């Protein structure tokens, strides 16, 4: 803190604005934040800070055409950031977020975490300071964008099975969604749809993390809302995932009831994949119950549907179950054939979990 306090005023301003951007920052972002210090003057200030071993110029940049810098130590960045009055931080984070959006218009997913951070920080500062508290379009826009990018970051992490990271992003998104729903008195199908999508994806992540009860609460909310709005496909998907969750918990009676209800709702052409997953779930439940003949009927129906629709993911899930059933009844040759089919299919589609 003392080192930063001893800096020249313009150097201190530059290092503070760099701290808003993050551990890594760019000259273009600084030019947006401090337009009165630009060009050679900005470069001179940065070189001076580098000589004082506070920041370092980088050879490569995440943003082509933008000179990248980084703080030599995260503590330097944190101290510089904390020296900025809280009331001024929201506007600065918004400026950084808009600048990043302008630079990465065609690859926003790659900067989802950074954009989520800046829009979220702006929203949280607004709410904490009570400056806007959702009573203006600007504050709602800030929170809307925070939710958008937090969901995008969560979806990105979920797609590569980074479940702890995805859980963090979805949890933060839901906290902001709750404030928006409260301010808007639950109106607006767009926000409601986004809320349900986050709850659904979060529940899938929570299942992977073994947090079954929390996942069940999420999916019950999705199911109830889908039923109220007549969204049979979404209701069926929610029932299917609830069935999975109760199977995970060992409540096979409730799991079977929910899977049956899911099948009753998953009847449309656009729900064929989900129906295949529900059929497979029935096969797994009866396998767990100890009724292999019934299990095989459901698994074969799921496999047939998968082959008809070209759904290789469900086909891959059905083959090991059928192989296990063949193994248990002593048909070793058929079991080996099914397992080999599963291994070949997994290689073909790049699934390394089999």
GROMACS .gro file of C-alpha atoms in nm:
model
  354
    1UNK     CA    1   0.000   0.000   0.000
    2UNK     CA    2   0.281   0.238   0.087
    3UNK     CA    3   0.452   0.175  -0.249
    4UNK     CA    4   0.131   0.259  -0.435
    5UNK     CA    5   0.069   0.570  -0.222
    6UNK     CA    6   0.418   0.700  -0.312
    7UNK     CA    7   0.349   0.679  -0.688
    8UNK     CA    8   0.305   0.987  -0.901
    9UNK     CA    9  -0.067   1.074  -0.940
   10UNK     CA   10  -0.087   0.957  -1.303
   11UNK     CA   11   0.104   0.636  -1.225
   12UNK     CA   12  -0.131   0.566  -0.938
   13UNK     CA   13  -0.430   0.625  -1.165
   14UNK     CA   14  -0.294   0.386  -1.428
   15UNK     CA   15  -0.222   0.108  -1.178
   16UNK     CA   16  -0.567   0.150  -1.020
   17UNK     CA   17  -0.744   0.124  -1.357
   18UNK     CA   18  -0.530  -0.176  -1.449
   19UNK     CA   19  -0.641  -0.338  -1.123
   20UNK     CA   20  -1.006  -0.296  -1.226
   21UNK     CA   21  -0.938  -0.501  -1.539
   22UNK     CA   22  -0.771  -0.779  -1.338
   23UNK     CA   23  -0.440  -0.954  -1.279
   24UNK     CA   24  -0.392  -0.918  -1.656
   25UNK     CA   25  -0.483  -0.596  -1.838
   26UNK     CA   26  -0.443  -0.427  -2.176
   27UNK     CA   27  -0.336  -0.083  -2.290
   28UNK     CA   28  -0.659  -0.045  -2.488
   29UNK     CA   29  -0.867  -0.101  -2.175
   30UNK     CA   30  -0.662   0.160  -1.990
   31UNK     CA   31  -0.714   0.406  -2.274
   32UNK     CA   32  -1.091   0.355  -2.232
   33UNK     CA   33  -1.076   0.403  -1.855
   34UNK     CA   34  -0.832   0.697  -1.849
   35UNK     CA   35  -0.872   0.877  -2.184
   36UNK     CA   36  -0.675   1.176  -2.051
   37UNK     CA   37  -0.362   0.955  -2.030
   38UNK     CA   38  -0.299   0.790  -2.365
   39UNK     CA   39  -0.043   0.723  -2.635
   40UNK     CA   40   0.316   0.785  -2.537
   41UNK     CA   41   0.211   0.924  -2.200
   42UNK     CA   42   0.037   0.597  -2.109
   43UNK     CA   43   0.333   0.390  -2.229
   44UNK     CA   44   0.570   0.605  -2.025
   45UNK     CA   45   0.364   0.550  -1.710
   46UNK     CA   46   0.351   0.175  -1.770
   47UNK     CA   47   0.727   0.153  -1.831
   48UNK     CA   48   0.785   0.344  -1.509
   49UNK     CA   49   0.563   0.102  -1.318
   50UNK     CA   50   0.755  -0.186  -1.476
   51UNK     CA   51   1.087  -0.039  -1.360
   52UNK     CA   52   0.940  -0.023  -1.010
   53UNK     CA   53   0.862  -0.397  -1.044
   54UNK     CA   54   0.489  -0.353  -1.002
   55UNK     CA   55   0.377  -0.467  -1.349
   56UNK     CA   56   0.533  -0.652  -1.643
   57UNK     CA   57   0.485  -0.627  -2.018
   58UNK     CA   58   0.386  -0.959  -2.177
   59UNK     CA   59   0.516  -1.100  -2.503
   60UNK     CA   60   0.185  -1.262  -2.598
   61UNK     CA   61  -0.170  -1.136  -2.568
   62UNK     CA   62  -0.509  -1.301  -2.534
   63UNK     CA   63  -0.643  -1.018  -2.750
   64UNK     CA   64  -0.455  -0.990  -3.081
   65UNK     CA   65  -0.338  -0.637  -3.147
   66UNK     CA   66  -0.364  -0.534  -2.783
   67UNK     CA   67  -0.050  -0.500  -2.571
   68UNK     CA   68  -0.099  -0.711  -2.258
   69UNK     CA   69   0.042  -0.636  -1.913
   70UNK     CA   70   0.020  -0.819  -1.582
   71UNK     CA   71   0.073  -0.740  -1.217
   72UNK     CA   72   0.391  -0.892  -1.076
   73UNK     CA   73   0.200  -1.006  -0.768
   74UNK     CA   74  -0.171  -1.053  -0.704
   75UNK     CA   75  -0.134  -0.861  -0.376
   76UNK     CA   76  -0.023  -0.551  -0.568
   77UNK     CA   77  -0.333  -0.578  -0.783
   78UNK     CA   78  -0.559  -0.627  -0.481
   79UNK     CA   79  -0.416  -0.331  -0.290
   80UNK     CA   80  -0.449  -0.106  -0.596
   81UNK     CA   81  -0.808  -0.216  -0.645
   82UNK     CA   82  -0.903  -0.165  -0.281
   83UNK     CA   83  -0.773   0.193  -0.300
   84UNK     CA   84  -1.057   0.279  -0.543
   85UNK     CA   85  -1.368   0.417  -0.370
   86UNK     CA   86  -1.644   0.154  -0.383
   87UNK     CA   87  -1.900   0.395  -0.525
   88UNK     CA   88  -1.683   0.438  -0.838
   89UNK     CA   89  -1.618   0.071  -0.907
   90UNK     CA   90  -1.945  -0.024  -1.078
   91UNK     CA   91  -1.904   0.225  -1.363
   92UNK     CA   92  -1.542   0.116  -1.413
   93UNK     CA   93  -1.634  -0.254  -1.434
   94UNK     CA   94  -1.905  -0.171  -1.688
   95UNK     CA   95  -1.652   0.019  -1.901
   96UNK     CA   96  -1.411  -0.276  -1.893
   97UNK     CA   97  -1.687  -0.523  -1.979
   98UNK     CA   98  -1.804  -0.315  -2.276
   99UNK     CA   99  -1.446  -0.280  -2.396
  100UNK     CA  100  -1.388  -0.657  -2.382
  101UNK     CA  101  -1.718  -0.716  -2.565
  102UNK     CA  102  -1.604  -0.475  -2.838
  103UNK     CA  103  -1.269  -0.655  -2.875
  104UNK     CA  104  -1.405  -1.012  -2.867
  105UNK     CA  105  -1.739  -0.987  -3.045
  106UNK     CA  106  -1.689  -1.315  -3.235
  107UNK     CA  107  -1.553  -1.518  -2.940
  108UNK     CA  108  -1.741  -1.405  -2.632
  109UNK     CA  109  -1.751  -1.760  -2.496
  110UNK     CA  110  -1.373  -1.751  -2.460
  111UNK     CA  111  -1.404  -1.446  -2.236
  112UNK     CA  112  -1.721  -1.558  -2.055
  113UNK     CA  113  -1.555  -1.581  -1.714
  114UNK     CA  114  -1.398  -1.235  -1.744
  115UNK     CA  115  -1.720  -1.075  -1.866
  116UNK     CA  116  -1.919  -1.252  -1.594
  117UNK     CA  117  -1.680  -1.115  -1.333
  118UNK     CA  118  -1.703  -0.754  -1.449
  119UNK     CA  119  -2.081  -0.744  -1.499
  120UNK     CA  120  -2.133  -0.924  -1.169
  121UNK     CA  121  -1.904  -0.687  -0.980
  122UNK     CA  122  -2.087  -0.390  -1.129
  123UNK     CA  123  -2.424  -0.537  -1.027
  124UNK     CA  124  -2.311  -0.624  -0.676
  125UNK     CA  125  -2.161  -0.281  -0.614
  126UNK     CA  126  -2.484  -0.117  -0.734
  127UNK     CA  127  -2.691  -0.332  -0.503
  128UNK     CA  128  -2.456  -0.298  -0.208
  129UNK     CA  129  -2.426   0.078  -0.235
  130UNK     CA  130  -2.800   0.116  -0.283
  131UNK     CA  131  -2.724   0.358  -0.565
  132UNK     CA  132  -2.974   0.208  -0.807
  133UNK     CA  133  -3.120  -0.101  -0.638
  134UNK     CA  134  -3.288  -0.216  -0.957
  135UNK     CA  135  -3.503   0.096  -0.998
  136UNK     CA  136  -3.346   0.200  -1.327
  137UNK     CA  137  -3.299   0.032  -1.661
  138UNK     CA  138  -2.922   0.062  -1.624
  139UNK     CA  139  -2.913  -0.147  -1.308
  140UNK     CA  140  -3.140  -0.413  -1.456
  141UNK     CA  141  -2.928  -0.426  -1.772
  142UNK     CA  142  -2.617  -0.473  -1.560
  143UNK     CA  143  -2.773  -0.764  -1.374
  144UNK     CA  144  -2.917  -0.913  -1.695
  145UNK     CA  145  -2.571  -0.916  -1.851
  146UNK     CA  146  -2.416  -1.060  -1.537
  147UNK     CA  147  -2.666  -1.346  -1.546
  148UNK     CA  148  -2.608  -1.400  -1.918
  149UNK     CA  149  -2.232  -1.435  -1.883
  150UNK     CA  150  -2.242  -1.631  -1.557
  151UNK     CA  151  -2.469  -1.883  -1.729
  152UNK     CA  152  -2.239  -1.891  -2.033
  153UNK     CA  153  -1.936  -1.948  -1.808
  154UNK     CA  154  -2.126  -2.220  -1.618
  155UNK     CA  155  -2.231  -2.392  -1.940
  156UNK     CA  156  -1.872  -2.379  -2.067
  157UNK     CA  157  -1.737  -2.537  -1.747
  158UNK     CA  158  -2.017  -2.797  -1.744
  159UNK     CA  159  -1.938  -2.902  -2.101
  160UNK     CA  160  -1.587  -3.010  -1.995
  161UNK     CA  161  -1.706  -3.161  -1.663
  162UNK     CA  162  -1.548  -2.886  -1.450
  163UNK     CA  163  -1.835  -2.929  -1.208
  164UNK     CA  164  -1.698  -2.732  -0.914
  165UNK     CA  165  -1.641  -2.430  -1.139
  166UNK     CA  166  -1.980  -2.470  -1.306
  167UNK     CA  167  -2.147  -2.494  -0.966
  168UNK     CA  168  -1.987  -2.165  -0.863
  169UNK     CA  169  -2.099  -1.982  -1.178
  170UNK     CA  170  -2.456  -2.114  -1.165
  171UNK     CA  171  -2.490  -2.033  -0.794
  172UNK     CA  172  -2.379  -1.675  -0.853
  173UNK     CA  173  -2.615  -1.642  -1.151
  174UNK     CA  174  -2.911  -1.763  -0.947
  175UNK     CA  175  -2.839  -1.512  -0.669
  176UNK     CA  176  -2.870  -1.227  -0.921
  177UNK     CA  177  -3.174  -1.382  -1.094
  178UNK     CA  178  -3.353  -1.388  -0.759
  179UNK     CA  179  -3.304  -1.012  -0.720
  180UNK     CA  180  -3.434  -0.950  -1.073
  181UNK     CA  181  -3.740  -1.169  -1.024
  182UNK     CA  182  -3.819  -0.987  -0.701
  183UNK     CA  183  -3.788  -0.644  -0.863
  184UNK     CA  184  -3.992  -0.747  -1.167
  185UNK     CA  185  -4.253  -0.932  -0.959
  186UNK     CA  186  -4.183  -1.249  -1.159
  187UNK     CA  187  -4.286  -1.092  -1.492
  188UNK     CA  188  -4.111  -1.153  -1.822
  189UNK     CA  189  -4.098  -1.493  -1.993
  190UNK     CA  190  -3.741  -1.428  -2.108
  191UNK     CA  191  -3.609  -1.403  -1.753
  192UNK     CA  192  -3.829  -1.692  -1.640
  193UNK     CA  193  -3.695  -1.912  -1.922
  194UNK     CA  194  -3.338  -1.823  -1.833
  195UNK     CA  195  -3.407  -1.895  -1.467
  196UNK     CA  196  -3.539  -2.243  -1.548
  197UNK     CA  197  -3.245  -2.314  -1.781
  198UNK     CA  198  -2.994  -2.223  -1.510
  199UNK     CA  199  -3.180  -2.430  -1.249
  200UNK     CA  200  -3.187  -2.729  -1.485
  201UNK     CA  201  -2.818  -2.712  -1.577
  202UNK     CA  202  -2.722  -2.647  -1.216
  203UNK     CA  203  -2.919  -2.952  -1.105
  204UNK     CA  204  -2.726  -3.171  -1.350
  205UNK     CA  205  -2.398  -3.038  -1.209
  206UNK     CA  206  -2.517  -3.086  -0.850
  207UNK     CA  207  -2.603  -3.447  -0.934
  208UNK     CA  208  -2.245  -3.502  -1.049
  209UNK     CA  209  -2.124  -3.346  -0.723
  210UNK     CA  210  -2.349  -3.572  -0.516
  211UNK     CA  211  -2.563  -3.285  -0.384
  212UNK     CA  212  -2.886  -3.471  -0.455
  213UNK     CA  213  -3.124  -3.287  -0.222
  214UNK     CA  214  -3.034  -2.944  -0.360
  215UNK     CA  215  -3.059  -3.078  -0.715
  216UNK     CA  216  -3.404  -3.218  -0.636
  217UNK     CA  217  -3.521  -2.878  -0.506
  218UNK     CA  218  -3.404  -2.715  -0.829
  219UNK     CA  219  -3.579  -2.972  -1.046
  220UNK     CA  220  -3.903  -2.953  -0.849
  221UNK     CA  221  -3.905  -2.579  -0.920
  222UNK     CA  222  -3.847  -2.648  -1.291
  223UNK     CA  223  -4.118  -2.915  -1.298
  224UNK     CA  224  -4.375  -2.697  -1.122
  225UNK     CA  225  -4.308  -2.398  -1.349
  226UNK     CA  226  -4.314  -2.611  -1.662
  227UNK     CA  227  -4.648  -2.763  -1.556
  228UNK     CA  228  -4.798  -2.419  -1.488
  229UNK     CA  229  -4.691  -2.296  -1.832
  230UNK     CA  230  -4.794  -2.612  -2.018
  231UNK     CA  231  -4.438  -2.698  -2.125
  232UNK     CA  232  -4.478  -3.075  -2.144
  233UNK     CA  233  -4.133  -3.141  -2.285
  234UNK     CA  234  -3.956  -2.948  -2.011
  235UNK     CA  235  -4.183  -3.105  -1.750
  236UNK     CA  236  -4.093  -3.449  -1.884
  237UNK     CA  237  -3.722  -3.367  -1.877
  238UNK     CA  238  -3.752  -3.244  -1.519
  239UNK     CA  239  -3.934  -3.562  -1.417
  240UNK     CA  240  -3.666  -3.773  -1.586
  241UNK     CA  241  -3.385  -3.597  -1.403
  242UNK     CA  242  -3.579  -3.623  -1.077
  243UNK     CA  243  -3.604  -3.997  -1.142
  244UNK     CA  244  -3.227  -4.009  -1.188
  245UNK     CA  245  -3.175  -3.822  -0.864
  246UNK     CA  246  -3.401  -4.050  -0.661
  247UNK     CA  247  -3.223  -4.350  -0.815
  248UNK     CA  248  -2.894  -4.195  -0.705
  249UNK     CA  249  -3.037  -4.170  -0.353
  250UNK     CA  250  -3.149  -4.533  -0.361
  251UNK     CA  251  -3.526  -4.463  -0.362
  252UNK     CA  252  -3.609  -4.691  -0.654
  253UNK     CA  253  -3.987  -4.682  -0.598
  254UNK     CA  254  -3.999  -4.303  -0.634
  255UNK     CA  255  -3.748  -4.316  -0.920
  256UNK     CA  256  -3.969  -4.561  -1.113
  257UNK     CA  257  -4.280  -4.347  -1.053
  258UNK     CA  258  -4.107  -4.034  -1.180
  259UNK     CA  259  -3.960  -4.210  -1.485
  260UNK     CA  260  -4.309  -4.336  -1.579
  261UNK     CA  261  -4.447  -3.982  -1.548
  262UNK     CA  262  -4.160  -3.855  -1.762
  263UNK     CA  263  -4.249  -4.100  -2.039
  264UNK     CA  264  -4.611  -3.983  -2.029
  265UNK     CA  265  -4.493  -3.629  -2.101
  266UNK     CA  266  -4.214  -3.704  -2.350
  267UNK     CA  267  -4.434  -3.789  -2.647
  268UNK     CA  268  -4.354  -3.517  -2.901
  269UNK     CA  269  -4.119  -3.544  -3.199
  270UNK     CA  270  -3.887  -3.288  -3.042
  271UNK     CA  271  -3.859  -3.496  -2.724
  272UNK     CA  272  -3.735  -3.820  -2.881
  273UNK     CA  273  -3.386  -3.794  -2.732
  274UNK     CA  274  -3.526  -3.725  -2.386
  275UNK     CA  275  -3.768  -4.015  -2.427
  276UNK     CA  276  -3.475  -4.243  -2.506
  277UNK     CA  277  -3.303  -4.130  -2.187
  278UNK     CA  278  -3.620  -4.197  -1.987
  279UNK     CA  279  -3.650  -4.547  -2.137
  280UNK     CA  280  -3.289  -4.614  -2.045
  281UNK     CA  281  -3.354  -4.488  -1.693
  282UNK     CA  282  -3.637  -4.741  -1.659
  283UNK     CA  283  -3.395  -5.013  -1.766
  284UNK     CA  284  -3.143  -4.905  -1.503
  285UNK     CA  285  -3.405  -4.888  -1.229
  286UNK     CA  286  -3.529  -5.241  -1.297
  287UNK     CA  287  -3.170  -5.360  -1.315
  288UNK     CA  288  -3.118  -5.215  -0.967
  289UNK     CA  289  -3.443  -5.365  -0.842
  290UNK     CA  290  -3.326  -5.708  -0.957
  291UNK     CA  291  -3.568  -5.768  -1.244
  292UNK     CA  292  -3.331  -5.833  -1.536
  293UNK     CA  293  -3.600  -5.943  -1.782
  294UNK     CA  294  -3.797  -5.621  -1.738
  295UNK     CA  295  -3.474  -5.421  -1.742
  296UNK     CA  296  -3.375  -5.576  -2.073
  297UNK     CA  297  -3.709  -5.485  -2.235
  298UNK     CA  298  -3.667  -5.120  -2.143
  299UNK     CA  299  -3.298  -5.111  -2.244
  300UNK     CA  300  -3.372  -5.274  -2.581
  301UNK     CA  301  -3.651  -5.022  -2.645
  302UNK     CA  302  -3.407  -4.740  -2.567
  303UNK     CA  303  -3.144  -4.891  -2.798
  304UNK     CA  304  -3.394  -4.939  -3.082
  305UNK     CA  305  -3.508  -4.577  -3.054
  306UNK     CA  306  -3.147  -4.457  -3.044
  307UNK     CA  307  -3.058  -4.654  -3.358
  308UNK     CA  308  -3.368  -4.528  -3.540
  309UNK     CA  309  -3.291  -4.166  -3.455
  310UNK     CA  310  -2.914  -4.193  -3.493
  311UNK     CA  311  -2.861  -4.091  -3.129
  312UNK     CA  312  -2.522  -4.244  -3.062
  313UNK     CA  313  -2.502  -4.103  -2.710
  314UNK     CA  314  -2.805  -4.302  -2.590
  315UNK     CA  315  -2.689  -4.601  -2.791
  316UNK     CA  316  -2.358  -4.583  -2.607
  317UNK     CA  317  -2.538  -4.571  -2.270
  318UNK     CA  318  -2.767  -4.865  -2.356
  319UNK     CA  319  -2.499  -5.107  -2.479
  320UNK     CA  320  -2.311  -5.150  -2.146
  321UNK     CA  321  -2.640  -5.205  -1.961
  322UNK     CA  322  -2.742  -5.476  -2.208
  323UNK     CA  323  -2.392  -5.623  -2.185
  324UNK     CA  324  -2.418  -5.636  -1.806
  325UNK     CA  325  -2.757  -5.810  -1.830
  326UNK     CA  326  -2.613  -6.068  -2.072
  327UNK     CA  327  -2.320  -6.124  -1.838
  328UNK     CA  328  -2.549  -6.184  -1.541
  329UNK     CA  329  -2.750  -6.448  -1.723
  330UNK     CA  330  -2.431  -6.626  -1.828
  331UNK     CA  331  -2.427  -6.534  -2.199
  332UNK     CA  332  -2.060  -6.438  -2.202
  333UNK     CA  333  -2.016  -6.425  -2.580
  334UNK     CA  334  -2.308  -6.186  -2.627
  335UNK     CA  335  -2.191  -5.975  -2.333
  336UNK     CA  336  -1.842  -5.946  -2.485
  337UNK     CA  337  -1.994  -5.849  -2.819
  338UNK     CA  338  -2.204  -5.572  -2.662
  339UNK     CA  339  -1.916  -5.436  -2.456
  340UNK     CA  340  -1.693  -5.435  -2.765
  341UNK     CA  341  -1.962  -5.246  -2.957
  342UNK     CA  342  -1.971  -4.990  -2.676
  343UNK     CA  343  -1.593  -4.949  -2.679
  344UNK     CA  344  -1.586  -4.905  -3.057
  345UNK     CA  345  -1.870  -4.654  -3.047
  346UNK     CA  346  -1.703  -4.460  -2.764
  347UNK     CA  347  -1.384  -4.431  -2.970
  348UNK     CA  348  -1.583  -4.318  -3.274
  349UNK     CA  349  -1.755  -4.033  -3.089
  350UNK     CA  350  -1.459  -3.943  -2.868
  351UNK     CA  351  -1.614  -4.044  -2.537
  352UNK     CA  352  -1.336  -4.153  -2.301
  353UNK     CA  353  -1.562  -4.255  -2.013
  354UNK     CA  354  -1.633  -4.610  -2.137
   0.00000   0.00000   0.00000
